[in-house]
Amino acid sequence: DAGVTQSPTHLIKTRGQQVTLRCSPKSGHDTVSWYQQALGQGPQFIFQYYEEEERQRGNFPDRFSGHQFPNYSSELNVNALLLGDSALYLCASSFLGERGGYEQYFGPGTRLTVT
Amino acid sequence: GNSVTQMEGPVTLSEEAFLTINCTYTATGYPSLFWYVQYPGEGLQLLLKATKADDKGSNKGFEATYRKETTSFHLEKGSVQVSDSAVYFCALTEGTNAGKSTFGDGTTLTVKP
């Protein structure tokens, strides 16, 4: 059973460009959350997708947007990249369903470098 | 808002030493509490969890007890190994939705032979 997968592994972009990161959740999971982890810090919640809609959002600007597809996979888009967007972007999946889900499983992350 | 505070690292121990990593939290409701571990170059792995006061989470020799009166969830292990070297994160989530979690800044543990 494959766990959470993310692509690409590494990415280098220039300020002002746009980037799309991808995530496939663990089999059986219906919810995807995205986190930004700056160097030496803990992950910061960006947003969460469930049933193809943004369910919750953290304190991130509108430059950060996302999408969830019918197969539960998800994309994170960041527009007008800033140097401060350089970080490890983590995707986590969980099963919210009818009973809620206490556990989330993380992917290995995408390392984004903005120059 | 919610917040998690962890003891600052790095922490360096000799093999078989006793480990404690302190974690305290602030939350408006009754959160669930988690410890995650991150090995170099990898994502986070759930180490243990506790969903209500006085619960003890345990896994791989690690333990943590949910203390509501002191708003703490300290991580302990009786005898660490070199393979335990990693970054440890304390986290909380409100309600049953684990997908929106608040994390501490992590504590780096290095265990020397």
CSV table of C-alpha atoms in Angstrom, one decimal:
chain,number,residue,atom,x,y,z
A,1,ASP,CA,0.0,0.0,0.0
A,2,ALA,CA,1.6,3.2,-1.1
A,3,GLY,CA,1.7,6.0,1.4
A,4,VAL,CA,1.5,9.7,0.6
A,5,THR,CA,3.5,10.6,-2.5
A,6,GLN,CA,4.5,14.1,-3.6
A,7,SER,CA,6.1,15.5,-6.8
A,8,PRO,CA,8.5,16.9,-7.6
A,9,THR,CA,11.1,16.2,-4.9
A,10,HIS,CA,13.0,19.4,-5.5
A,11,LEU,CA,12.2,22.6,-7.5
A,12,ILE,CA,14.0,25.8,-8.2
A,13,LYS,CA,12.1,28.9,-9.3
A,14,THR,CA,12.7,32.5,-9.8
A,15,ARG,CA,10.9,35.4,-8.0
A,16,GLY,CA,7.6,36.2,-9.6
A,17,GLN,CA,7.1,32.8,-11.2
A,18,GLN,CA,4.3,30.4,-10.4
A,19,VAL,CA,4.7,26.8,-9.2
A,20,THR,CA,2.4,23.8,-8.9
A,21,LEU,CA,3.1,21.0,-6.4
A,22,ARG,CA,1.3,17.7,-6.4
A,23,CYS,CA,0.2,15.2,-3.8
A,24,SER,CA,-1.4,11.7,-3.9
A,25,PRO,CA,-3.0,10.7,-0.6
A,26,LYS,CA,-2.7,7.3,1.1
A,27,SER,CA,-5.1,4.8,-0.1
A,28,GLY,CA,-8.5,5.1,1.6
A,29,HIS,CA,-7.9,8.7,2.7
A,30,ASP,CA,-10.3,11.5,1.6
A,31,THR,CA,-8.6,14.6,3.0
A,32,VAL,CA,-5.5,16.4,2.0
A,33,SER,CA,-3.8,19.1,4.0
A,34,TRP,CA,-0.8,21.2,3.0
A,35,TYR,CA,1.9,22.6,5.2
A,36,GLN,CA,4.9,24.9,4.7
A,37,GLN,CA,8.0,24.1,6.8
A,38,ALA,CA,10.6,26.8,6.8
A,39,LEU,CA,14.2,25.7,7.7
A,40,GLY,CA,14.5,25.1,11.5
A,41,GLN,CA,10.8,25.5,12.1
A,42,GLY,CA,7.7,23.4,12.5
A,43,PRO,CA,5.2,23.0,9.7
A,44,GLN,CA,2.6,25.8,9.3
A,45,PHE,CA,-0.9,24.8,8.1
A,46,ILE,CA,-1.7,26.3,4.7
A,47,PHE,CA,-5.1,24.7,3.9
A,48,GLN,CA,-7.1,21.5,3.8
A,49,TYR,CA,-9.2,20.0,1.1
A,50,TYR,CA,-12.1,17.6,1.5
A,51,GLU,CA,-14.7,16.7,-1.1
A,52,GLU,CA,-12.9,18.8,-3.6
A,53,GLU,CA,-13.4,22.0,-1.6
A,54,GLU,CA,-11.2,24.1,0.6
A,55,ARG,CA,-12.4,23.2,4.1
A,56,GLN,CA,-10.1,25.2,6.3
A,57,ARG,CA,-7.3,27.7,5.7
A,58,GLY,CA,-4.4,29.0,7.7
A,59,ASN,CA,-2.9,32.4,7.7
A,60,PHE,CA,-1.5,32.4,4.2
A,61,PRO,CA,-2.2,35.0,1.4
A,62,ASP,CA,-4.3,34.4,-1.6
A,63,ARG,CA,-1.2,33.7,-3.7
A,64,PHE,CA,-1.5,30.2,-2.2
A,65,SER,CA,-4.3,28.2,-3.8
A,66,GLY,CA,-5.2,24.6,-4.2
A,67,HIS,CA,-7.4,22.0,-5.8
A,68,GLN,CA,-8.6,18.5,-5.0
A,69,PHE,CA,-9.5,16.1,-7.7
A,70,PRO,CA,-12.2,13.4,-7.7
A,71,ASN,CA,-9.5,10.7,-7.0
A,72,TYR,CA,-8.6,12.8,-3.8
A,73,SER,CA,-5.2,13.9,-5.2
A,74,SER,CA,-4.4,17.5,-4.7
A,75,GLU,CA,-2.4,20.4,-6.1
A,76,LEU,CA,-0.9,23.4,-4.3
A,77,ASN,CA,-0.3,26.5,-6.5
A,78,VAL,CA,1.8,29.5,-5.5
A,79,ASN,CA,1.7,32.6,-7.6
A,80,ALA,CA,4.1,35.5,-7.7
A,81,LEU,CA,6.8,33.7,-5.8
A,82,LEU,CA,8.8,35.5,-3.1
A,83,LEU,CA,12.2,34.6,-1.7
A,84,GLY,CA,10.4,33.9,1.6
A,85,ASP,CA,8.3,31.1,-0.1
A,86,SER,CA,11.5,28.9,-0.1
A,87,ALA,CA,10.6,26.0,2.2
A,88,LEU,CA,9.7,22.3,2.4
A,89,TYR,CA,6.1,21.9,1.4
A,90,LEU,CA,4.5,18.9,3.1
A,91,CYS,CA,1.3,17.2,2.1
A,92,ALA,CA,-0.6,15.1,4.7
A,93,SER,CA,-3.6,12.9,4.2
A,94,SER,CA,-6.2,11.6,6.6
A,95,PHE,CA,-9.7,10.1,6.6
A,96,LEU,CA,-12.3,12.5,7.7
A,97,GLY,CA,-15.3,10.7,6.5
A,98,GLU,CA,-18.1,10.3,8.9
A,99,ARG,CA,-16.1,9.5,12.0
A,100,GLY,CA,-13.4,12.1,11.8
A,101,GLY,CA,-9.7,11.3,11.7
A,102,TYR,CA,-7.2,11.7,14.5
A,103,GLU,CA,-4.2,10.7,12.4
A,104,GLN,CA,-2.6,12.2,9.4
A,105,TYR,CA,0.2,10.7,7.3
A,106,PHE,CA,2.8,12.9,5.7
A,107,GLY,CA,4.5,12.7,2.4
A,108,PRO,CA,8.3,13.3,2.0
A,109,GLY,CA,7.8,16.8,0.9
A,110,THR,CA,8.8,19.1,-2.0
A,111,ARG,CA,11.8,21.3,-1.4
A,112,LEU,CA,11.1,24.7,-3.1
A,113,THR,CA,13.9,27.1,-3.6
A,114,VAL,CA,13.1,30.6,-4.9
A,115,THR,CA,16.1,32.6,-6.2
B,1,GLY,CA,-5.2,31.1,19.0
B,2,ASN,CA,-3.5,27.7,19.5
B,3,SER,CA,0.2,27.4,20.1
B,4,VAL,CA,2.8,24.8,21.1
B,5,THR,CA,6.0,25.4,22.8
B,6,GLN,CA,8.8,22.9,22.9
B,7,MET,CA,12.1,22.9,24.8
B,8,GLU,CA,14.8,24.4,22.7
B,9,GLY,CA,17.5,22.1,21.3
B,10,PRO,CA,19.7,20.7,20.2
B,11,VAL,CA,19.7,17.9,22.7
B,12,THR,CA,22.8,15.6,22.7
B,13,LEU,CA,22.7,12.3,24.7
B,14,SER,CA,24.8,9.2,25.1
B,15,GLU,CA,23.3,5.9,24.1
B,16,GLU,CA,21.1,4.4,26.8
B,17,ALA,CA,20.5,7.7,28.5
B,18,PHE,CA,17.1,8.9,29.6
B,19,LEU,CA,15.3,11.3,27.3
B,20,THR,CA,12.8,14.1,28.1
B,21,ILE,CA,11.6,16.7,25.6
B,22,ASN,CA,9.2,19.2,27.2
B,23,CYS,CA,6.1,20.4,25.4
B,24,THR,CA,3.4,22.7,26.6
B,25,TYR,CA,0.4,24.0,24.7
B,26,THR,CA,-2.2,26.7,24.6
B,27,ALA,CA,-5.6,25.8,23.2
B,28,THR,CA,-9.1,27.2,23.4
B,29,GLY,CA,-10.8,23.9,23.6
B,30,TYR,CA,-9.9,20.3,24.3
B,31,PRO,CA,-7.2,19.3,21.8
B,32,SER,CA,-5.7,16.0,20.8
B,33,LEU,CA,-2.0,15.9,21.2
B,34,PHE,CA,0.7,14.3,19.1
B,35,TRP,CA,4.4,13.7,18.8
B,36,TYR,CA,5.9,13.4,15.3
B,37,VAL,CA,9.5,12.4,14.3
B,38,GLN,CA,11.3,13.7,11.2
B,39,TYR,CA,14.4,11.9,10.0
B,40,PRO,CA,16.8,13.7,7.7
B,41,GLY,CA,15.4,14.2,4.2
B,42,GLU,CA,12.1,12.7,5.1
B,43,GLY,CA,8.5,13.8,6.0
B,44,LEU,CA,7.0,13.6,9.4
B,45,GLN,CA,6.0,10.3,11.0
B,46,LEU,CA,3.4,10.0,13.7
B,47,LEU,CA,5.2,8.7,16.8
B,48,LEU,CA,2.3,8.7,19.4
B,49,LYS,CA,-0.9,10.5,20.2
B,50,ALA,CA,-3.3,11.1,23.1
B,51,THR,CA,-6.8,12.3,22.6
B,52,LYS,CA,-8.0,13.2,26.1
B,53,ALA,CA,-6.7,14.2,29.5
B,54,ASP,CA,-4.7,11.6,31.4
B,55,ASP,CA,-4.3,9.4,28.2
B,56,LYS,CA,-0.8,8.0,27.7
B,57,GLY,CA,0.5,7.6,24.2
B,58,SER,CA,3.3,5.1,23.6
B,59,ASN,CA,5.2,3.7,20.7
B,60,LYS,CA,8.7,2.2,20.2
B,61,GLY,CA,9.7,2.8,23.8
B,62,PHE,CA,8.6,6.5,23.7
B,63,GLU,CA,5.8,7.7,26.0
B,64,ALA,CA,3.9,10.9,26.7
B,65,THR,CA,1.0,11.7,29.0
B,66,TYR,CA,-1.7,14.3,28.3
B,67,ARG,CA,-1.7,16.6,31.4
B,68,LYS,CA,-4.5,19.0,31.2
B,69,GLU,CA,-3.8,20.6,34.6
B,70,THR,CA,-0.3,21.7,33.4
B,71,THR,CA,-1.2,21.8,29.7
B,72,SER,CA,1.8,19.6,28.9
B,73,PHE,CA,2.7,16.6,26.8
B,74,HIS,CA,6.3,15.8,27.6
B,75,LEU,CA,8.0,13.1,25.5
B,76,GLU,CA,10.1,10.5,27.4
B,77,LYS,CA,12.2,7.4,26.6
B,78,GLY,CA,14.1,5.3,29.2
B,79,SER,CA,17.0,4.3,27.0
B,80,VAL,CA,17.8,6.1,23.7
B,81,GLN,CA,19.6,4.6,20.8
B,82,VAL,CA,21.7,6.1,18.0
B,83,SER,CA,18.8,5.4,15.6
B,84,ASP,CA,16.6,7.8,17.6
B,85,SER,CA,18.6,10.7,16.4
B,86,ALA,CA,16.0,12.9,14.6
B,87,VAL,CA,13.9,16.1,15.0
B,88,TYR,CA,10.9,15.7,17.2
B,89,PHE,CA,7.8,17.8,16.9
B,90,CYS,CA,4.9,18.3,19.4
B,91,ALA,CA,1.6,19.2,17.8
B,92,LEU,CA,-2.1,19.7,18.7
B,93,THR,CA,-5.3,19.6,16.8
B,94,GLU,CA,-8.8,20.7,17.9
B,95,GLY,CA,-11.5,18.2,17.7
B,96,THR,CA,-11.2,15.2,15.5
B,97,ASN,CA,-9.8,16.8,12.4
B,98,ALA,CA,-6.1,15.9,12.5
B,99,GLY,CA,-5.5,17.7,9.2
B,100,LYS,CA,-5.3,21.1,10.7
B,101,SER,CA,-2.6,20.8,13.3
B,102,THR,CA,-0.5,23.4,15.1
B,103,PHE,CA,3.2,22.4,15.5
B,104,GLY,CA,6.0,23.4,17.8
B,105,ASP,CA,9.4,24.4,16.3
B,106,GLY,CA,10.9,21.0,16.8
B,107,THR,CA,13.7,19.6,19.0
B,108,THR,CA,16.8,18.1,17.4
B,109,LEU,CA,18.0,15.0,19.2
B,110,THR,CA,21.5,13.6,18.6
B,111,VAL,CA,22.4,10.3,20.3
B,112,LYS,CA,26.1,9.4,20.4
B,113,PRO,CA,27.5,5.9,20.7
